[in-house]
Amino acid sequence: MNVFDISQLSDQNKWWVDKKNIDSDFKLSQIENLEYKWDPNIRHYVKLDQDIIYTIRGPRQVGKTTLIKLIIRDLLHNKNVKPENIFFWSFERNTAEELNKIIQTYLNWRVTEKSERKYLFFDEICAVKDWSRELIYFANKGDFVNCSIIVTGSHSMDLKHSTELMPGRRGGSENDTLDKILLPMKFSEFVKLIKPEFKERLFDLELVNKKDRHRKLLELFEGKIDKSIEDLMLLKKELDALLEIYLLTGGVPSVINEYKSTETISVKLFNIYLNAVIGDLNKYNYKELYFKQILREIFVTLSCPISWNSFTKTTEIKSHNTVQDYITALEELYVANISYRCSIHDKRIHNFMKKIYILDPFFFHALHGWSNSKTNYFVNAKENLMNLEVKSKIIEGVVYNHLCRLVYSLNPRDLFDPKSTICYYEDKSKKEVDFVVIHDDKYYPFEVKYQATITNSDFIGFKSFNKGVLISKNELGTYRNYVKIPISLFLMMV
């Protein structure tokens, strides 16, 4: 389609005819039928009263489009914005030329209403090559005056590089973070979704305010356990039971709802996620066979230091540069996280040996089943959690992902990259610490020991730091300068 008129654009903007039509939107109708409706906090952190261009990045199937539709519904029903001043378009099937014409068609339609603020939502814009050039074109002409814009995408590096081409054209104040990330739910969000009564309990324990929680978490490195954390132990049994579900469903809303209603996860949901990821990889010309072989090796070496060269010995890929390209692609598509080794002596992060984690438990199960050619993905997922070694690695990945969120929350900034602030540590005698968070030039070491009992020797890796937090299965307490805290309590503090 090379020529557009406003009637064609109205197909994705049915509220232009009647603003009540937003209530029957396909995405919003889907969530209305769900028992557990997730309302991501991120939507409360976008300012739509100024000229600004936000990006919302995140993995497939976590609800970026639904988030946009929630914002549109709020503008229509609660902010009383004129329906014609809200424009939405999904660009998954458009070229750069079509993008230009689509935007121009809409702006021409509203040209006589320049004094009224417009709200433009460009969904999955990463599908359009060189999309940022088109937005720069309109920005340079002054066509985005009185426009609040949100663009979404599932490929982090595309958005990163494209927005870097737009300095000074995105608006906002110096303290605004313009690049938002929508990830699967944290464990605490999952708990409050499944058990809304926990919100009141956390309020009583003074654990609702994010800054208070993080202060109490960092105080653990001073050997202090706040009373509210001790009181949280009273809820540990319930939190542990919810954690078992979370380790199966992850933080993906559709998966959570299906499992809670049917006690299973259908092959359809697994395939929706897998097809989306594989489709994105195909779009960027990655070979599916190489992707599968690399994933198999990742699952074998999960949470262990590995080099790119190691993959050339266990896959058909003969170049470590190609291996790096594929794993970087997994990182950019929010499938995997990469952790490098750090040194507290020269204060450097070394990238030769690295650890790889899968971002979310559901992603883990889906990709593990697919790469290992399992016939029943759900049965395979349950088998993963019955295997203590595999389960411990999934938990370590959950901790890493939550630490990424913690670090971002402590210092929000655009295009956040956790590799520069979270690493693993190994001393001269090869004693490791799973994670070291670097914040305000200080080191905060975390060790994960998902096991029945904790012994004094489990703290030995903290010796180089003289402080540390050990994330245990059951135990809360102190040993020398160190603190141990159960995994379910720790995740609730992030």
Short mmCIF file of C-alpha atoms in Angstrom, two decimals:
data_model
loop_
_atom_site.label_atom_id
_atom_site.label_comp_id
_atom_site.label_asym_id
_atom_site.label_seq_id
_atom_site.Cartn_x
_atom_site.Cartn_y
_atom_site.Cartn_z
CA MET A 1 0.00 0.00 0.00
CA ASN A 2 1.68 3.20 -1.14
CA VAL A 3 -1.13 5.75 -0.93
CA PHE A 4 -3.04 6.44 2.28
CA ASP A 5 -6.09 8.42 3.17
CA ILE A 6 -7.59 9.03 6.58
CA SER A 7 -10.30 6.40 6.14
CA GLN A 8 -7.62 3.73 5.86
CA LEU A 9 -5.94 4.96 9.03
CA SER A 10 -9.22 4.84 10.92
CA ASP A 11 -9.13 1.05 10.86
CA GLN A 12 -6.60 1.08 13.72
CA ASN A 13 -8.21 4.12 15.38
CA LYS A 14 -11.84 3.16 15.81
CA TRP A 15 -12.30 5.67 18.64
CA TRP A 16 -12.37 8.40 15.98
CA VAL A 17 -15.90 7.28 15.17
CA ASP A 18 -16.97 6.75 18.79
CA LYS A 19 -14.61 6.95 21.75
CA LYS A 20 -16.50 4.07 23.40
CA ASN A 21 -15.03 1.81 20.71
CA ILE A 22 -11.79 1.71 22.70
CA ASP A 23 -13.62 -0.50 25.20
CA SER A 24 -14.11 -3.19 22.55
CA ASP A 25 -10.50 -3.03 21.37
CA PHE A 26 -9.16 -6.55 20.85
CA LYS A 27 -6.22 -6.17 23.25
CA LEU A 28 -8.32 -4.58 25.99
CA SER A 29 -11.09 -7.14 25.53
CA GLN A 30 -8.52 -9.86 26.08
CA ILE A 31 -7.44 -8.50 29.46
CA GLU A 32 -11.03 -7.79 30.54
CA ASN A 33 -11.67 -11.52 30.30
CA LEU A 34 -8.70 -12.33 32.49
CA GLU A 35 -9.03 -13.05 36.18
CA TYR A 36 -5.66 -11.45 36.91
CA LYS A 37 -5.27 -8.06 35.22
CA TRP A 38 -1.79 -6.59 35.30
CA ASP A 39 -1.52 -2.81 35.21
CA PRO A 40 2.22 -2.09 34.73
CA ASN A 41 3.57 0.75 36.87
CA ILE A 42 5.49 2.03 33.87
CA ARG A 43 2.39 3.75 32.48
CA HIS A 44 2.41 6.12 35.43
CA TYR A 45 5.92 7.29 34.52
CA VAL A 46 5.21 8.82 31.13
CA LYS A 47 4.36 12.53 30.93
CA LEU A 48 1.94 13.18 28.13
CA ASP A 49 1.50 16.90 28.76
CA GLN A 50 4.65 18.01 26.91
CA ASP A 51 6.46 17.61 23.59
CA ILE A 52 8.38 14.41 24.12
CA ILE A 53 9.33 11.15 22.38
CA TYR A 54 9.42 8.09 24.65
CA THR A 55 10.55 4.61 23.71
CA ILE A 56 9.14 1.52 25.39
CA ARG A 57 11.31 -1.54 24.87
CA GLY A 58 10.82 -5.08 26.07
CA PRO A 59 10.50 -8.74 25.11
CA ARG A 60 7.70 -10.19 23.04
CA GLN A 61 4.42 -11.18 24.70
CA VAL A 62 4.70 -9.05 27.85
CA GLY A 63 2.05 -6.52 26.82
CA LYS A 64 3.62 -3.44 25.19
CA THR A 65 0.69 -3.01 22.81
CA THR A 66 -1.80 -3.60 25.61
CA LEU A 67 -0.01 -0.97 27.68
CA ILE A 68 -0.42 1.54 24.84
CA LYS A 69 -4.12 0.75 24.58
CA LEU A 70 -4.53 1.24 28.34
CA ILE A 71 -2.93 4.68 28.02
CA ILE A 72 -5.23 5.54 25.11
CA ARG A 73 -8.30 4.43 27.07
CA ASP A 74 -7.22 6.60 29.98
CA LEU A 75 -6.76 9.61 27.68
CA LEU A 76 -10.23 9.11 26.22
CA HIS A 77 -12.22 8.34 29.35
CA ASN A 78 -10.35 10.06 32.17
CA LYS A 79 -8.50 12.92 30.48
CA ASN A 80 -11.33 13.71 28.02
CA VAL A 81 -8.91 14.06 25.10
CA LYS A 82 -10.63 14.61 21.75
CA PRO A 83 -10.60 11.17 20.03
CA GLU A 84 -9.24 12.54 16.74
CA ASN A 85 -6.16 13.83 18.58
CA ILE A 86 -5.06 10.28 19.44
CA PHE A 87 -3.32 8.33 16.69
CA PHE A 88 -2.15 4.70 16.90
CA TRP A 89 -0.44 2.59 14.25
CA SER A 90 1.28 -0.78 14.32
CA PHE A 91 4.19 -0.68 11.87
CA GLU A 92 5.06 -4.38 11.74
CA ARG A 93 4.22 -4.56 8.00
CA ASN A 94 5.26 -1.15 6.73
CA THR A 95 8.26 0.32 4.94
CA ALA A 96 10.00 3.59 5.82
CA GLU A 97 8.26 5.25 2.88
CA GLU A 98 4.87 4.06 4.12
CA LEU A 99 5.70 5.20 7.64
CA ASN A 100 6.34 8.68 6.31
CA LYS A 101 3.09 8.74 4.38
CA ILE A 102 1.04 7.35 7.25
CA ILE A 103 2.27 10.02 9.67
CA GLN A 104 1.95 12.77 7.07
CA THR A 105 -1.60 11.72 6.25
CA TYR A 106 -2.61 11.96 9.91
CA LEU A 107 -0.86 15.30 10.51
CA ASN A 108 -2.42 16.79 7.36
CA TRP A 109 -5.83 15.71 8.64
CA ARG A 110 -5.29 17.55 11.93
CA VAL A 111 -3.36 20.52 10.49
CA THR A 112 -6.14 23.01 11.33
CA GLU A 113 -5.97 21.91 15.00
CA LYS A 114 -2.27 22.67 15.57
CA SER A 115 -2.95 24.32 18.92
CA GLU A 116 -4.41 21.09 20.31
CA ARG A 117 -2.06 18.47 21.76
CA LYS A 118 -1.76 15.28 19.72
CA TYR A 119 -0.89 11.86 21.13
CA LEU A 120 0.96 9.63 18.68
CA PHE A 121 1.61 5.93 19.38
CA PHE A 122 3.90 4.08 16.96
CA ASP A 123 3.85 0.38 17.85
CA GLU A 124 6.65 -2.09 16.93
CA ILE A 125 8.43 0.63 14.99
CA CYS A 126 11.64 -1.43 14.95
CA ALA A 127 10.10 -3.41 12.10
CA VAL A 128 10.69 -0.38 9.86
CA LYS A 129 14.25 0.08 8.65
CA ASP A 130 15.67 3.55 9.35
CA TRP A 131 12.49 4.63 11.12
CA SER A 132 14.31 7.27 13.17
CA ARG A 133 15.21 9.21 10.00
CA GLU A 134 11.53 9.64 9.26
CA LEU A 135 10.80 10.93 12.77
CA ILE A 136 13.77 13.30 12.51
CA TYR A 137 12.32 14.58 9.22
CA PHE A 138 9.04 15.52 10.89
CA ALA A 139 10.75 16.89 14.00
CA ASN A 140 13.00 19.14 11.92
CA LYS A 141 9.95 20.53 10.11
CA GLY A 142 8.34 21.39 13.43
CA ASP A 143 5.48 18.97 12.79
CA PHE A 144 5.81 17.43 16.27
CA VAL A 145 5.07 20.66 18.11
CA ASN A 146 2.23 19.95 20.58
CA CYS A 147 2.81 16.21 20.14
CA SER A 148 3.43 13.58 22.80
CA ILE A 149 4.89 10.45 21.18
CA ILE A 150 5.49 6.88 22.36
CA VAL A 151 7.26 4.36 20.14
CA THR A 152 7.61 0.69 21.06
CA GLY A 153 9.91 -2.10 19.91
CA SER A 154 11.14 -5.56 20.86
CA HIS A 155 14.76 -5.08 19.78
CA SER A 156 16.80 -3.03 22.23
CA MET A 157 19.76 -2.19 20.02
CA ASP A 158 17.59 -0.96 17.17
CA LEU A 159 15.88 1.50 19.49
CA LYS A 160 19.20 2.41 21.12
CA HIS A 161 21.01 3.20 17.89
CA SER A 162 18.00 4.90 16.35
CA THR A 163 17.33 7.20 19.29
CA GLU A 164 21.03 8.09 19.43
CA LEU A 165 20.46 9.66 15.99
CA MET A 166 17.87 11.99 17.52
CA PRO A 167 19.82 14.11 20.05
CA GLY A 168 17.95 17.21 21.13
CA ARG A 169 14.82 16.18 19.23
CA ARG A 170 13.09 14.08 21.87
CA GLY A 171 12.12 16.76 24.38
CA GLY A 172 11.81 16.21 28.10
CA SER A 173 13.85 17.68 30.93
CA GLU A 174 17.36 16.69 31.95
CA ASN A 175 16.05 14.35 34.66
CA ASP A 176 13.50 12.57 32.47
CA THR A 177 14.26 8.98 31.47
CA LEU A 178 12.87 8.78 27.95
CA ASP A 179 13.69 5.12 27.33
CA LYS A 180 11.41 2.82 29.29
CA ILE A 181 11.68 -0.95 29.56
CA LEU A 182 8.62 -3.19 30.03
CA LEU A 183 9.74 -6.55 31.35
CA PRO A 184 7.83 -9.55 32.70
CA MET A 185 6.55 -9.01 36.24
CA LYS A 186 8.92 -9.02 39.17
CA PHE A 187 8.10 -11.55 41.86
CA SER A 188 6.61 -8.85 44.11
CA GLU A 189 4.32 -7.71 41.27
CA PHE A 190 3.34 -11.32 40.67
CA VAL A 191 2.52 -11.80 44.36
CA LYS A 192 0.34 -8.67 44.52
CA LEU A 193 -1.44 -9.70 41.31
CA ILE A 194 -2.27 -13.21 42.53
CA LYS A 195 -2.88 -12.22 46.16
CA PRO A 196 -4.08 -8.59 46.28
CA GLU A 197 -4.39 -8.84 50.07
CA PHE A 198 -0.59 -8.83 50.25
CA LYS A 199 -0.63 -5.12 49.40
CA GLU A 200 -2.20 -4.38 52.78
CA ARG A 201 0.17 -6.72 54.58
CA LEU A 202 3.18 -5.05 52.98
CA PHE A 203 1.75 -1.66 53.92
CA ASP A 204 1.51 -2.78 57.55
CA LEU A 205 5.14 -3.95 57.37
CA GLU A 206 6.22 -0.60 55.85
CA LEU A 207 7.46 -2.39 52.72
CA VAL A 208 5.34 -0.61 50.12
CA ASN A 209 7.56 2.40 49.52
CA LYS A 210 10.30 1.46 47.05
CA LYS A 211 12.95 3.72 48.59
CA ASP A 212 12.30 2.29 52.06
CA ARG A 213 12.61 -1.27 50.77
CA HIS A 214 15.86 -0.56 48.97
CA ARG A 215 17.32 1.25 51.97
CA LYS A 216 16.54 -1.74 54.17
CA LEU A 217 18.01 -4.07 51.55
CA LEU A 218 21.30 -2.15 51.40
CA GLU A 219 21.43 -2.03 55.21
CA LEU A 220 21.86 -5.80 55.12
CA PHE A 221 25.43 -5.10 54.02
CA GLU A 222 25.97 -3.41 57.38
CA GLY A 223 24.82 -6.58 59.12
CA LYS A 224 21.44 -4.99 59.98
CA ILE A 225 18.17 -6.87 59.51
CA ASP A 226 15.25 -4.46 59.74
CA LYS A 227 12.33 -5.57 61.90
CA SER A 228 10.02 -5.40 58.89
CA ILE A 229 12.12 -8.11 57.20
CA GLU A 230 11.92 -10.26 60.33
CA ASP A 231 8.14 -9.76 60.36
CA LEU A 232 8.01 -10.69 56.66
CA MET A 233 9.23 -14.15 57.72
CA LEU A 234 5.70 -14.73 59.03
CA LEU A 235 4.55 -14.74 55.42
CA LYS A 236 7.40 -16.91 54.14
CA LYS A 237 5.34 -20.10 53.80
CA GLU A 238 2.83 -18.35 51.54
CA LEU A 239 5.56 -16.56 49.60
CA ASP A 240 7.44 -19.81 49.02
CA ALA A 241 4.30 -21.42 47.60
CA LEU A 242 3.81 -18.46 45.24
CA LEU A 243 7.47 -18.63 44.23
CA GLU A 244 6.97 -22.21 43.06
CA ILE A 245 4.27 -20.98 40.67
CA TYR A 246 6.40 -18.02 39.57
CA LEU A 247 9.28 -20.36 38.70
CA LEU A 248 6.91 -22.08 36.28
CA THR A 249 4.95 -19.20 34.77
CA GLY A 250 7.48 -16.40 35.13
CA GLY A 251 6.05 -12.90 34.97
CA VAL A 252 4.15 -13.24 31.68
CA PRO A 253 0.49 -12.20 32.20
CA SER A 254 -1.14 -14.58 29.69
CA VAL A 255 0.83 -17.54 31.04
CA ILE A 256 -0.03 -16.72 34.64
CA ASN A 257 -3.73 -16.48 33.85
CA GLU A 258 -3.84 -19.72 31.89
CA TYR A 259 -1.94 -21.67 34.55
CA LYS A 260 -4.06 -20.32 37.40
CA SER A 261 -7.29 -21.24 35.59
CA THR A 262 -6.28 -24.60 34.08
CA GLU A 263 -3.20 -25.71 36.09
CA THR A 264 -1.36 -26.18 32.83
CA ILE A 265 0.34 -24.10 30.14
CA SER A 266 -0.79 -24.92 26.63
CA VAL A 267 1.55 -25.62 23.75
CA LYS A 268 -0.18 -22.70 22.04
CA LEU A 269 1.24 -20.21 24.56
CA PHE A 270 4.71 -21.73 24.35
CA ASN A 271 4.56 -21.51 20.55
CA ILE A 272 3.30 -17.92 20.52
CA TYR A 273 6.42 -16.86 22.40
CA LEU A 274 8.80 -19.11 20.47
CA ASN A 275 7.44 -18.07 17.07
CA ALA A 276 7.79 -14.41 18.00
CA VAL A 277 11.44 -14.80 19.03
CA ILE A 278 12.36 -17.01 16.08
CA GLY A 279 10.55 -14.61 13.74
CA ASP A 280 12.59 -11.69 15.06
CA LEU A 281 15.81 -13.65 14.60
CA ASN A 282 14.84 -14.57 11.05
CA LYS A 283 14.10 -10.91 10.38
CA TYR A 284 17.72 -10.12 11.23
CA ASN A 285 19.00 -13.06 9.14
CA TYR A 286 20.07 -15.36 11.97
CA LYS A 287 20.01 -19.09 11.32
CA GLU A 288 17.51 -21.05 13.37
CA LEU A 289 19.82 -24.08 13.58
CA TYR A 290 22.67 -22.03 15.05
CA PHE A 291 20.27 -20.42 17.48
CA LYS A 292 19.08 -23.85 18.69
CA GLN A 293 22.64 -25.19 19.06
CA ILE A 294 23.77 -22.13 21.01
CA LEU A 295 20.78 -22.37 23.33
CA ARG A 296 21.54 -26.02 24.05
CA GLU A 297 25.07 -25.09 25.08
CA ILE A 298 23.80 -22.19 27.19
CA PHE A 299 21.56 -24.57 29.14
CA VAL A 300 24.47 -26.98 29.68
CA THR A 301 26.78 -24.23 30.96
CA LEU A 302 24.16 -22.03 32.63
CA SER A 303 25.59 -19.86 35.44
CA CYS A 304 29.13 -21.14 34.75
CA PRO A 305 31.87 -18.91 33.26
CA ILE A 306 32.28 -19.55 29.55
CA SER A 307 34.03 -17.97 26.58
CA TRP A 308 32.67 -17.46 23.08
CA ASN A 309 35.35 -19.88 21.82
CA SER A 310 33.79 -22.68 23.87
CA PHE A 311 30.70 -22.58 21.67
CA THR A 312 32.76 -23.22 18.55
CA LYS A 313 33.66 -26.64 19.98
CA THR A 314 30.09 -27.77 20.65
CA THR A 315 28.18 -26.21 17.74
CA GLU A 316 28.59 -26.00 13.98
CA ILE A 317 29.64 -22.36 14.34
CA LYS A 318 33.37 -22.05 13.77
CA SER A 319 33.86 -18.36 14.50
CA HIS A 320 33.73 -16.91 18.00
CA ASN A 321 32.64 -13.62 16.43
CA THR A 322 29.55 -15.32 15.01
CA VAL A 323 28.82 -16.84 18.42
CA GLN A 324 29.06 -13.41 19.97
CA ASP A 325 26.68 -11.99 17.35
CA TYR A 326 24.05 -14.64 18.12
CA ILE A 327 24.25 -14.31 21.90
CA THR A 328 24.22 -10.53 21.64
CA ALA A 329 21.05 -10.90 19.56
CA LEU A 330 19.50 -12.96 22.36
CA GLU A 331 20.42 -10.20 24.77
CA GLU A 332 18.98 -7.49 22.52
CA LEU A 333 15.71 -9.42 22.16
CA TYR A 334 15.43 -9.68 25.96
CA VAL A 335 15.95 -13.44 25.99
CA ALA A 336 19.29 -13.62 27.80
CA ASN A 337 21.40 -11.61 30.24
CA ILE A 338 25.20 -11.61 30.19
CA SER A 339 27.37 -11.12 33.27
CA TYR A 340 31.11 -10.39 33.13
CA ARG A 341 33.79 -10.97 35.78
CA CYS A 342 34.88 -7.95 37.81
CA SER A 343 38.00 -7.20 39.82
CA ILE A 344 37.92 -5.17 43.01
CA HIS A 345 41.69 -4.67 42.79
CA ASP A 346 41.92 -2.78 39.50
CA LYS A 347 38.21 -1.82 39.55
CA ARG A 348 37.70 -3.21 36.08
CA ILE A 349 35.12 -5.47 34.45
CA HIS A 350 36.74 -8.17 32.30
CA ASN A 351 34.76 -9.55 29.37
CA PHE A 352 36.72 -12.68 28.41
CA MET A 353 34.80 -15.15 30.59
CA LYS A 354 31.11 -14.50 31.05
CA LYS A 355 27.98 -16.08 32.51
CA ILE A 356 24.69 -16.27 30.64
CA TYR A 357 21.23 -16.28 32.19
CA ILE A 358 17.74 -16.53 30.70
CA LEU A 359 15.68 -13.48 31.60
CA ASP A 360 12.43 -15.08 32.81
CA PRO A 361 11.43 -18.58 34.03
CA PHE A 362 8.78 -19.02 31.32
CA PHE A 363 11.28 -17.99 28.65
CA PHE A 364 13.67 -20.54 30.17
CA HIS A 365 11.16 -23.39 29.93
CA ALA A 366 10.00 -22.48 26.42
CA LEU A 367 13.51 -22.21 24.98
CA HIS A 368 14.79 -25.24 26.89
CA GLY A 369 11.96 -27.40 25.58
CA TRP A 370 12.34 -26.14 22.02
CA SER A 371 16.14 -26.37 21.80
CA ASN A 372 16.13 -29.88 23.27
CA SER A 373 13.26 -31.08 21.03
CA LYS A 374 10.94 -31.96 23.90
CA THR A 375 7.54 -33.25 22.86
CA ASN A 376 5.64 -31.73 25.81
CA TYR A 377 6.87 -28.30 26.85
CA PHE A 378 4.77 -28.14 30.02
CA VAL A 379 5.90 -31.55 31.28
CA ASN A 380 9.47 -30.51 30.52
CA ALA A 381 8.97 -27.32 32.54
CA LYS A 382 7.78 -29.31 35.56
CA GLU A 383 10.70 -31.70 35.17
CA ASN A 384 13.07 -28.70 35.21
CA LEU A 385 11.71 -27.68 38.60
CA MET A 386 11.91 -31.22 39.96
CA ASN A 387 15.63 -31.22 39.17
CA LEU A 388 17.29 -29.31 42.03
CA GLU A 389 20.36 -28.42 39.97
CA VAL A 390 18.28 -26.96 37.14
CA LYS A 391 15.91 -25.24 39.57
CA SER A 392 18.85 -23.62 41.37
CA LYS A 393 20.10 -22.21 38.06
CA ILE A 394 16.66 -20.84 37.21
CA ILE A 395 16.58 -19.17 40.63
CA GLU A 396 20.04 -17.70 40.06
CA GLY A 397 18.76 -16.21 36.81
CA VAL A 398 15.72 -14.77 38.62
CA VAL A 399 18.04 -13.16 41.18
CA TYR A 400 20.19 -11.65 38.43
CA ASN A 401 17.14 -10.23 36.68
CA HIS A 402 15.86 -8.72 39.94
CA LEU A 403 19.25 -7.21 40.65
CA CYS A 404 19.13 -5.56 37.23
CA ARG A 405 15.84 -3.96 38.23
CA LEU A 406 17.27 -2.94 41.61
CA VAL A 407 20.27 -1.22 40.05
CA TYR A 408 18.11 0.60 37.52
CA SER A 409 15.74 1.72 40.27
CA LEU A 410 18.63 3.04 42.38
CA ASN A 411 19.88 5.10 39.44
CA PRO A 412 17.35 5.36 36.57
CA ARG A 413 18.92 6.34 33.26
CA ASP A 414 18.28 6.02 29.58
CA LEU A 415 19.51 2.92 27.73
CA PHE A 416 20.54 1.18 30.95
CA ASP A 417 23.02 -1.68 30.45
CA PRO A 418 23.39 -3.95 33.51
CA LYS A 419 26.75 -5.35 32.36
CA SER A 420 28.48 -2.19 33.58
CA THR A 421 27.03 -2.40 37.10
CA ILE A 422 26.43 -6.11 37.84
CA CYS A 423 29.16 -8.71 37.53
CA TYR A 424 30.46 -11.86 39.16
CA TYR A 425 33.65 -12.07 41.20
CA GLU A 426 36.43 -14.65 41.44
CA ASP A 427 39.41 -14.31 43.78
CA LYS A 428 42.93 -15.70 43.31
CA SER A 429 41.97 -19.01 44.89
CA LYS A 430 39.01 -19.36 42.48
CA LYS A 431 36.40 -18.63 45.13
CA GLU A 432 33.41 -17.04 43.41
CA VAL A 433 30.68 -14.62 44.36
CA ASP A 434 27.64 -14.97 42.09
CA PHE A 435 26.82 -11.26 41.75
CA VAL A 436 28.44 -7.98 42.66
CA VAL A 437 26.38 -4.82 42.32
CA ILE A 438 28.40 -1.65 41.79
CA HIS A 439 26.56 1.42 43.09
CA ASP A 440 28.02 4.81 44.04
CA ASP A 441 31.53 3.30 43.70
CA LYS A 442 30.71 0.70 46.34
CA TYR A 443 30.57 -3.08 45.91
CA TYR A 444 27.58 -5.10 47.13
CA PRO A 445 28.21 -8.87 46.83
CA PHE A 446 25.34 -11.38 46.63
CA GLU A 447 25.65 -15.16 46.74
CA VAL A 448 22.80 -17.56 45.91
CA LYS A 449 22.68 -20.81 47.89
CA TYR A 450 19.36 -22.51 47.27
CA GLN A 451 19.89 -25.40 49.65
CA ALA A 452 18.35 -26.83 52.81
CA THR A 453 21.03 -25.64 55.25
CA ILE A 454 23.67 -22.93 55.24
CA THR A 455 27.10 -23.53 56.77
CA ASN A 456 29.82 -21.03 57.69
CA SER A 457 31.89 -22.12 54.68
CA ASP A 458 29.15 -20.84 52.35
CA PHE A 459 30.18 -17.27 53.26
CA ILE A 460 33.83 -17.68 52.33
CA GLY A 461 33.53 -15.87 49.00
CA PHE A 462 32.63 -12.66 50.86
CA LYS A 463 36.05 -12.50 52.54
CA SER A 464 37.47 -10.10 49.93
CA PHE A 465 34.63 -7.65 50.60
CA ASN A 466 34.19 -8.05 54.37
CA LYS A 467 30.44 -7.89 53.77
CA GLY A 468 27.82 -9.73 51.78
CA VAL A 469 24.25 -11.01 51.46
CA LEU A 470 23.69 -14.72 51.04
CA ILE A 471 20.35 -15.56 49.43
CA SER A 472 19.25 -18.82 51.01
CA LYS A 473 16.32 -21.18 50.69
CA ASN A 474 15.04 -20.87 54.25
CA GLU A 475 17.33 -19.05 56.65
CA LEU A 476 17.30 -15.46 57.91
CA GLY A 477 20.12 -14.35 60.19
CA THR A 478 23.68 -13.10 60.47
CA TYR A 479 27.15 -14.61 60.51
CA ARG A 480 29.98 -12.24 61.33
CA ASN A 481 29.49 -9.25 59.00
CA TYR A 482 27.27 -11.21 56.64
CA VAL A 483 23.52 -11.66 56.34
CA LYS A 484 21.50 -14.58 55.00
CA ILE A 485 17.96 -14.04 53.73
CA PRO A 486 15.45 -16.45 52.13
CA ILE A 487 15.00 -16.10 48.38
CA SER A 488 11.28 -15.32 48.60
CA LEU A 489 11.89 -12.49 51.08
CA PHE A 490 14.78 -11.07 49.06
CA LEU A 491 12.69 -10.93 45.88
CA MET A 492 9.92 -9.09 47.74
CA MET A 493 12.44 -6.39 48.74
CA VAL A 494 13.45 -5.57 45.16
#
